[in-house]
């Protein structure tokens, strides 16, 4: 087994091809979607590194190879360990943990006593991973994420919005306004009600996403007022090769919450994906968001556990 550090110039296409084939074989998100990997290295890494001065996940991504073929990936997402493993190679999970417990430490913030809370993220359907983590002394947190899937070809939603609101797809709206509205959706305390003017947080990341190979087929969906104020926002990556879509992020500004806008916005996204003949659409959720996505027709496909060990 050969282990090498991911090099974007040399390995990007190989990794995308590996993830594409794994999805076609598994038809689920237990192995990362290619578009989700793009979101990490183009948008999230830009946000962490270029805007916040933190480490990039891609600099701590490792490839496991056999006979020059990728059989597994260690993919950190911020301060967490994630893995993608080809069926039949489950035994390398232990090697991945050995490597990560040494090489991924710089991604984690130290506690006052100098220790770190090392975090491993694992799908609950992959029981062999839970068994290995327990053996190593990891403890599963009560909190969890969820993979949710929609089947656009099986749907036909009617969009029902109150008078004075409409759904748009972002083409004619100012990039700075959209980036600002997205930030406000996640950080309500910053929302001053003004979407015009220069904005830093998330601006570079917004532009970085345009480097994704999936960007030309992808789209934004928003609900806006007649006056042009942005209420909700999401971005939908579209991968025609796998006939999948991946929605990330989704947000609603605080003053527009509890009006059902997120559900209606997602209905519009699914209708658009149906027109594009996309078979499956995925979204990741946590805590109360799962109920929102389930209400919009997404089915919970898998639960994801957070496993911690102090080091």
CSV table of C-alpha atoms in Angstrom, one decimal:
chain,number,residue,atom,x,y,z
A,1,UNK,CA,0.0,0.0,0.0
A,2,UNK,CA,1.4,3.4,-1.0
A,3,UNK,CA,0.4,6.5,0.9
A,4,UNK,CA,1.0,10.0,-0.6
A,5,UNK,CA,0.0,13.5,0.2
A,6,UNK,CA,-2.6,15.0,-2.1
A,7,UNK,CA,-1.1,17.4,-4.7
A,8,UNK,CA,-3.8,19.4,-6.5
A,9,UNK,CA,-1.8,19.8,-9.7
A,10,UNK,CA,-1.0,16.1,-9.9
A,11,UNK,CA,-3.9,14.4,-8.2
A,12,UNK,CA,-7.1,16.4,-8.7
A,13,UNK,CA,-8.4,14.6,-11.8
A,14,UNK,CA,-7.5,11.2,-10.3
A,15,UNK,CA,-9.4,11.9,-7.1
A,16,UNK,CA,-12.4,13.2,-9.0
A,17,UNK,CA,-12.4,10.0,-11.1
A,18,UNK,CA,-12.1,7.9,-8.0
A,19,UNK,CA,-15.0,9.6,-6.3
A,20,UNK,CA,-17.1,9.4,-9.4
A,21,UNK,CA,-16.6,5.7,-9.8
A,22,UNK,CA,-17.3,5.1,-6.1
A,23,UNK,CA,-20.6,7.0,-6.3
A,24,UNK,CA,-21.6,5.1,-9.4
A,25,UNK,CA,-20.9,1.8,-7.5
A,26,UNK,CA,-22.5,2.8,-4.2
A,27,UNK,CA,-25.2,5.4,-5.1
A,28,UNK,CA,-24.9,7.1,-1.8
A,29,UNK,CA,-22.8,9.6,0.1
A,30,UNK,CA,-20.8,7.1,2.3
A,31,UNK,CA,-18.0,8.1,-0.2
A,32,UNK,CA,-17.8,11.8,-0.9
A,33,UNK,CA,-19.5,13.2,-3.9
A,34,UNK,CA,-17.1,14.7,-6.5
A,35,UNK,CA,-18.9,18.0,-6.2
A,36,UNK,CA,-18.6,17.9,-2.5
A,37,UNK,CA,-14.9,17.5,-2.8
A,38,UNK,CA,-14.8,20.5,-5.1
A,39,UNK,CA,-16.8,22.6,-2.6
A,40,UNK,CA,-14.1,21.8,0.0
A,41,UNK,CA,-11.0,22.6,-1.9
A,42,UNK,CA,-12.3,25.6,-3.9
A,43,UNK,CA,-14.8,27.3,-1.5
A,44,UNK,CA,-14.2,26.1,2.0
A,45,UNK,CA,-10.4,26.1,1.8
A,46,UNK,CA,-10.5,29.6,0.4
A,47,UNK,CA,-12.7,30.7,3.3
A,48,UNK,CA,-10.5,29.0,5.9
A,49,UNK,CA,-7.1,29.8,4.5
A,50,UNK,CA,-7.3,33.0,2.4
A,51,UNK,CA,-9.9,34.8,4.5
A,52,UNK,CA,-9.3,33.4,8.0
A,53,UNK,CA,-5.6,32.5,7.9
A,54,UNK,CA,-6.2,28.8,8.9
A,55,UNK,CA,-4.9,25.6,7.4
A,56,UNK,CA,-6.3,24.3,4.1
A,57,UNK,CA,-7.9,20.8,4.2
A,58,UNK,CA,-6.3,19.9,0.9
A,59,UNK,CA,-2.8,20.3,2.5
A,60,UNK,CA,-3.7,17.5,4.9
A,61,UNK,CA,-5.5,15.2,2.4
A,62,UNK,CA,-3.9,11.8,1.8
A,63,UNK,CA,-4.2,9.2,-1.0
A,64,UNK,CA,-4.0,5.5,-0.4
A,65,UNK,CA,-3.0,3.6,-3.5
A,66,UNK,CA,-2.6,0.0,-4.7
A,67,UNK,CA,-1.0,-0.7,-8.1
A,68,UNK,CA,-1.3,3.0,-8.9
A,69,UNK,CA,-5.0,3.0,-8.3
A,70,UNK,CA,-6.7,5.0,-5.6
A,71,UNK,CA,-8.4,2.8,-3.0
A,72,UNK,CA,-8.9,5.4,-0.2
A,73,UNK,CA,-8.7,9.0,0.8
A,74,UNK,CA,-8.2,10.8,4.1
A,75,UNK,CA,-10.2,14.0,3.6
A,76,UNK,CA,-10.1,16.5,6.6
A,77,UNK,CA,-13.0,19.0,6.6
A,78,UNK,CA,-11.6,21.8,8.8
A,79,UNK,CA,-10.8,20.2,12.2
A,80,UNK,CA,-12.2,16.8,11.5
A,81,UNK,CA,-11.1,13.5,9.9
A,82,UNK,CA,-13.2,12.1,7.1
A,83,UNK,CA,-12.5,9.0,4.9
A,84,UNK,CA,-13.5,7.6,1.6
A,85,UNK,CA,-12.7,3.9,1.1
A,86,UNK,CA,-13.2,1.6,-1.9
A,87,UNK,CA,-15.3,-1.4,-1.2
A,88,UNK,CA,-13.1,-4.4,-0.3
A,89,UNK,CA,-10.4,-2.2,1.3
A,90,UNK,CA,-12.1,-1.6,4.6
A,91,UNK,CA,-8.9,-2.8,6.4
A,92,UNK,CA,-7.1,0.4,5.5
A,93,UNK,CA,-9.3,2.4,7.9
A,94,UNK,CA,-6.9,1.5,10.8
A,95,UNK,CA,-3.9,2.7,8.7
A,96,UNK,CA,-5.8,5.9,8.0
A,97,UNK,CA,-6.3,6.5,11.7
A,98,UNK,CA,-2.7,5.8,12.4
A,99,UNK,CA,-1.6,8.4,9.9
A,100,UNK,CA,-4.2,11.0,10.8
A,101,UNK,CA,-3.6,10.9,14.5
A,102,UNK,CA,-0.1,12.1,13.7
A,103,UNK,CA,-0.4,14.2,10.6
A,104,UNK,CA,-3.7,16.0,11.2
A,105,UNK,CA,-3.0,17.5,14.6
A,106,UNK,CA,-2.2,21.0,13.3
A,107,UNK,CA,-5.8,21.3,12.2
A,108,UNK,CA,-7.1,21.2,15.7
A,109,UNK,CA,-7.2,24.0,18.3
A,110,UNK,CA,-5.4,23.2,21.5
A,111,UNK,CA,-7.1,23.2,24.9
A,112,UNK,CA,-5.7,25.1,27.8
A,113,UNK,CA,-3.8,22.0,29.0
A,114,UNK,CA,-2.2,21.5,25.5
A,115,UNK,CA,-4.4,18.6,24.6
A,116,UNK,CA,-6.7,18.5,21.6
A,117,UNK,CA,-10.1,16.8,21.0
A,118,UNK,CA,-9.4,14.8,17.9
A,119,UNK,CA,-12.6,14.4,15.9
A,120,UNK,CA,-13.4,11.5,13.5
A,121,UNK,CA,-16.6,11.7,11.4
A,122,UNK,CA,-18.1,8.4,10.3
A,123,UNK,CA,-21.3,7.2,8.7
A,124,UNK,CA,-23.2,5.0,11.2
A,125,UNK,CA,-23.9,2.5,8.3
A,126,UNK,CA,-20.2,1.7,8.3
A,127,UNK,CA,-20.2,-0.4,11.4
A,128,UNK,CA,-16.6,-1.6,11.0
A,129,UNK,CA,-15.5,2.0,11.5
A,130,UNK,CA,-17.4,2.3,14.8
A,131,UNK,CA,-15.9,-0.9,16.0
A,132,UNK,CA,-12.3,0.3,15.3
A,133,UNK,CA,-13.0,3.7,16.9
A,134,UNK,CA,-14.4,2.1,20.1
A,135,UNK,CA,-11.3,-0.1,20.2
A,136,UNK,CA,-9.1,3.0,20.1
A,137,UNK,CA,-10.9,4.7,22.9
A,138,UNK,CA,-13.1,7.1,20.8
A,139,UNK,CA,-16.5,8.1,22.2
A,140,UNK,CA,-19.4,9.0,20.0
A,141,UNK,CA,-21.0,12.3,20.7
A,142,UNK,CA,-24.8,12.6,21.0
A,143,UNK,CA,-24.9,15.1,18.2
A,144,UNK,CA,-25.0,13.9,14.7
A,145,UNK,CA,-25.3,14.9,11.0
A,146,UNK,CA,-27.5,13.4,8.4
A,147,UNK,CA,-27.2,12.6,4.7
A,148,UNK,CA,-30.5,13.4,2.9
A,149,UNK,CA,-31.4,12.5,-0.6
A,150,UNK,CA,-34.1,13.7,-3.0
A,151,UNK,CA,-35.2,12.1,-6.3
A,152,UNK,CA,-36.0,15.0,-8.7
A,153,UNK,CA,-37.4,12.8,-11.5
A,154,UNK,CA,-40.1,11.5,-9.1
A,155,UNK,CA,-41.4,15.0,-8.1
A,156,UNK,CA,-43.4,17.9,-9.4
A,157,UNK,CA,-43.7,20.7,-6.8
A,158,UNK,CA,-45.9,23.8,-6.9
A,159,UNK,CA,-44.2,26.9,-5.5
A,160,UNK,CA,-46.4,28.9,-3.1
A,161,UNK,CA,-44.9,32.2,-1.9
A,162,UNK,CA,-46.7,35.1,-0.2
A,163,UNK,CA,-47.4,38.1,-2.2
A,164,UNK,CA,-44.4,40.3,-2.6
A,165,UNK,CA,-41.8,37.5,-2.8
A,166,UNK,CA,-40.4,35.6,-5.7
A,167,UNK,CA,-37.9,32.8,-6.4
A,168,UNK,CA,-34.9,33.7,-8.6
A,169,UNK,CA,-31.8,31.9,-9.7
A,170,UNK,CA,-29.1,34.5,-9.1
A,171,UNK,CA,-28.0,35.3,-12.6
A,172,UNK,CA,-28.8,39.0,-12.4
A,173,UNK,CA,-28.1,39.7,-8.8
A,174,UNK,CA,-24.8,41.3,-7.5
A,175,UNK,CA,-22.3,38.7,-6.3
A,176,UNK,CA,-21.4,40.9,-3.3
A,177,UNK,CA,-25.0,41.1,-2.2
A,178,UNK,CA,-25.4,37.3,-2.4
A,179,UNK,CA,-22.2,36.6,-0.5
A,180,UNK,CA,-23.3,39.1,2.2
A,181,UNK,CA,-26.8,37.6,2.4
A,182,UNK,CA,-25.3,34.1,2.8
A,183,UNK,CA,-23.0,35.2,5.5
A,184,UNK,CA,-25.9,36.9,7.4
A,185,UNK,CA,-27.9,33.7,7.1
A,186,UNK,CA,-25.3,32.0,9.2
A,187,UNK,CA,-24.3,35.0,11.4
A,188,UNK,CA,-27.5,36.9,12.2
A,189,UNK,CA,-25.6,39.1,14.7
A,190,UNK,CA,-23.8,40.7,11.8
A,191,UNK,CA,-26.9,41.5,9.8
A,192,UNK,CA,-27.4,45.3,9.6
A,193,UNK,CA,-30.1,45.0,6.9
A,194,UNK,CA,-27.8,46.4,4.3
A,195,UNK,CA,-26.7,44.2,1.4
A,196,UNK,CA,-24.9,46.9,-0.6
A,197,UNK,CA,-21.4,48.0,0.0
A,198,UNK,CA,-18.1,46.2,0.2
A,199,UNK,CA,-18.0,42.9,2.1
A,200,UNK,CA,-15.0,40.7,3.0
A,201,UNK,CA,-16.1,37.6,4.9
A,202,UNK,CA,-17.0,35.0,2.3
A,203,UNK,CA,-16.3,37.1,-0.7
A,204,UNK,CA,-13.1,35.3,-1.8
A,205,UNK,CA,-14.7,32.0,-1.1
A,206,UNK,CA,-17.7,32.9,-3.2
A,207,UNK,CA,-15.4,33.7,-6.1
A,208,UNK,CA,-13.3,30.6,-5.5
A,209,UNK,CA,-16.2,28.3,-6.0
A,210,UNK,CA,-16.3,29.4,-9.6
A,211,UNK,CA,-13.2,27.4,-10.3
A,212,UNK,CA,-15.0,24.1,-9.8
A,213,UNK,CA,-15.4,22.0,-12.9
A,214,UNK,CA,-19.1,21.7,-12.0
A,215,UNK,CA,-19.7,25.4,-11.9
A,216,UNK,CA,-21.0,25.9,-15.5
A,217,UNK,CA,-23.9,23.5,-14.8
A,218,UNK,CA,-24.5,24.6,-11.3
A,219,UNK,CA,-26.9,27.3,-10.1
A,220,UNK,CA,-28.0,29.5,-7.1
A,221,UNK,CA,-31.5,29.7,-5.9
A,222,UNK,CA,-32.9,32.6,-3.8
A,223,UNK,CA,-36.1,34.0,-2.6
A,224,UNK,CA,-36.2,37.8,-2.7
A,225,UNK,CA,-38.6,40.5,-2.0
A,226,UNK,CA,-40.0,42.7,-4.8
A,227,UNK,CA,-37.6,45.4,-3.5
A,228,UNK,CA,-34.7,43.0,-4.1
A,229,UNK,CA,-33.9,42.1,-0.5
A,230,UNK,CA,-32.5,38.6,-0.2
A,231,UNK,CA,-34.4,36.3,2.2
A,232,UNK,CA,-33.0,32.8,1.5
A,233,UNK,CA,-30.1,31.5,-0.4
A,234,UNK,CA,-28.6,28.2,-1.6
A,235,UNK,CA,-26.1,26.9,-4.1
A,236,UNK,CA,-26.6,23.7,-6.0
A,237,UNK,CA,-23.7,21.9,-7.6
A,238,UNK,CA,-24.7,19.8,-10.6
A,239,UNK,CA,-22.7,16.8,-11.8
A,240,UNK,CA,-24.1,15.5,-15.0
A,241,UNK,CA,-21.6,12.6,-15.1
A,242,UNK,CA,-23.1,11.0,-12.0
A,243,UNK,CA,-26.5,12.6,-12.5
A,244,UNK,CA,-26.3,14.1,-9.0
A,245,UNK,CA,-26.7,17.4,-7.4
A,246,UNK,CA,-25.3,18.6,-4.1
A,247,UNK,CA,-26.7,21.6,-2.2
A,248,UNK,CA,-24.3,23.6,0.0
A,249,UNK,CA,-24.9,26.0,1.7
A,250,UNK,CA,-28.5,26.7,2.6
A,251,UNK,CA,-29.4,29.7,4.7
A,252,UNK,CA,-32.2,32.0,5.6
A,253,UNK,CA,-31.7,35.5,7.1
A,254,UNK,CA,-33.1,35.7,10.6
A,255,UNK,CA,-35.8,38.2,9.9
A,256,UNK,CA,-37.3,36.0,7.2
A,257,UNK,CA,-37.3,32.7,9.2
A,258,UNK,CA,-40.3,30.6,10.1
A,259,UNK,CA,-42.1,31.6,6.9
A,260,UNK,CA,-41.5,28.3,5.0
A,261,UNK,CA,-39.2,30.0,2.6
A,262,UNK,CA,-36.4,27.4,2.7
A,263,UNK,CA,-38.9,24.6,1.9
A,264,UNK,CA,-40.3,26.6,-1.1
A,265,UNK,CA,-36.8,27.5,-2.3
A,266,UNK,CA,-35.8,23.8,-2.3
A,267,UNK,CA,-39.0,22.9,-4.1
A,268,UNK,CA,-37.8,25.2,-6.9
A,269,UNK,CA,-34.3,23.7,-6.9
A,270,UNK,CA,-35.8,20.2,-7.3
A,271,UNK,CA,-38.1,21.3,-10.1
A,272,UNK,CA,-35.1,22.8,-11.9
A,273,UNK,CA,-33.0,19.6,-11.4
A,274,UNK,CA,-35.9,17.6,-12.8
A,275,UNK,CA,-35.8,19.7,-16.0
A,276,UNK,CA,-32.0,18.8,-16.2
A,277,UNK,CA,-32.8,15.1,-15.8
A,278,UNK,CA,-30.8,14.8,-12.6
A,279,UNK,CA,-31.6,11.6,-10.8
A,280,UNK,CA,-30.5,12.3,-7.2
A,281,UNK,CA,-30.0,15.4,-5.1
A,282,UNK,CA,-28.1,15.4,-1.8
A,283,UNK,CA,-27.9,17.7,1.2
A,284,UNK,CA,-26.2,17.4,4.5
A,285,UNK,CA,-28.0,18.5,7.7
A,286,UNK,CA,-27.6,18.7,11.4
A,287,UNK,CA,-29.8,19.4,14.4
A,288,UNK,CA,-33.2,21.1,13.5
A,289,UNK,CA,-32.3,21.4,9.8
A,290,UNK,CA,-33.0,17.8,9.2
A,291,UNK,CA,-36.7,18.5,9.8
A,292,UNK,CA,-36.6,21.3,7.3
A,293,UNK,CA,-35.1,19.2,4.6
A,294,UNK,CA,-37.4,16.2,5.3
A,295,UNK,CA,-40.3,18.6,5.0
A,296,UNK,CA,-39.0,19.6,1.6
A,297,UNK,CA,-39.2,15.9,0.5
A,298,UNK,CA,-35.6,14.8,1.3
A,299,UNK,CA,-35.3,11.4,2.8
A,300,UNK,CA,-32.7,10.7,5.5
A,301,UNK,CA,-30.3,8.2,3.9
A,302,UNK,CA,-27.7,7.8,6.7
A,303,UNK,CA,-26.8,9.3,10.1
A,304,UNK,CA,-23.2,10.5,10.7
A,305,UNK,CA,-21.5,10.2,14.1
A,306,UNK,CA,-19.0,12.5,15.7
A,307,UNK,CA,-16.3,10.4,17.5
A,308,UNK,CA,-13.9,12.2,19.9
A,309,UNK,CA,-10.7,11.3,21.6
A,310,UNK,CA,-8.5,13.5,23.7
A,311,UNK,CA,-4.9,13.6,22.6
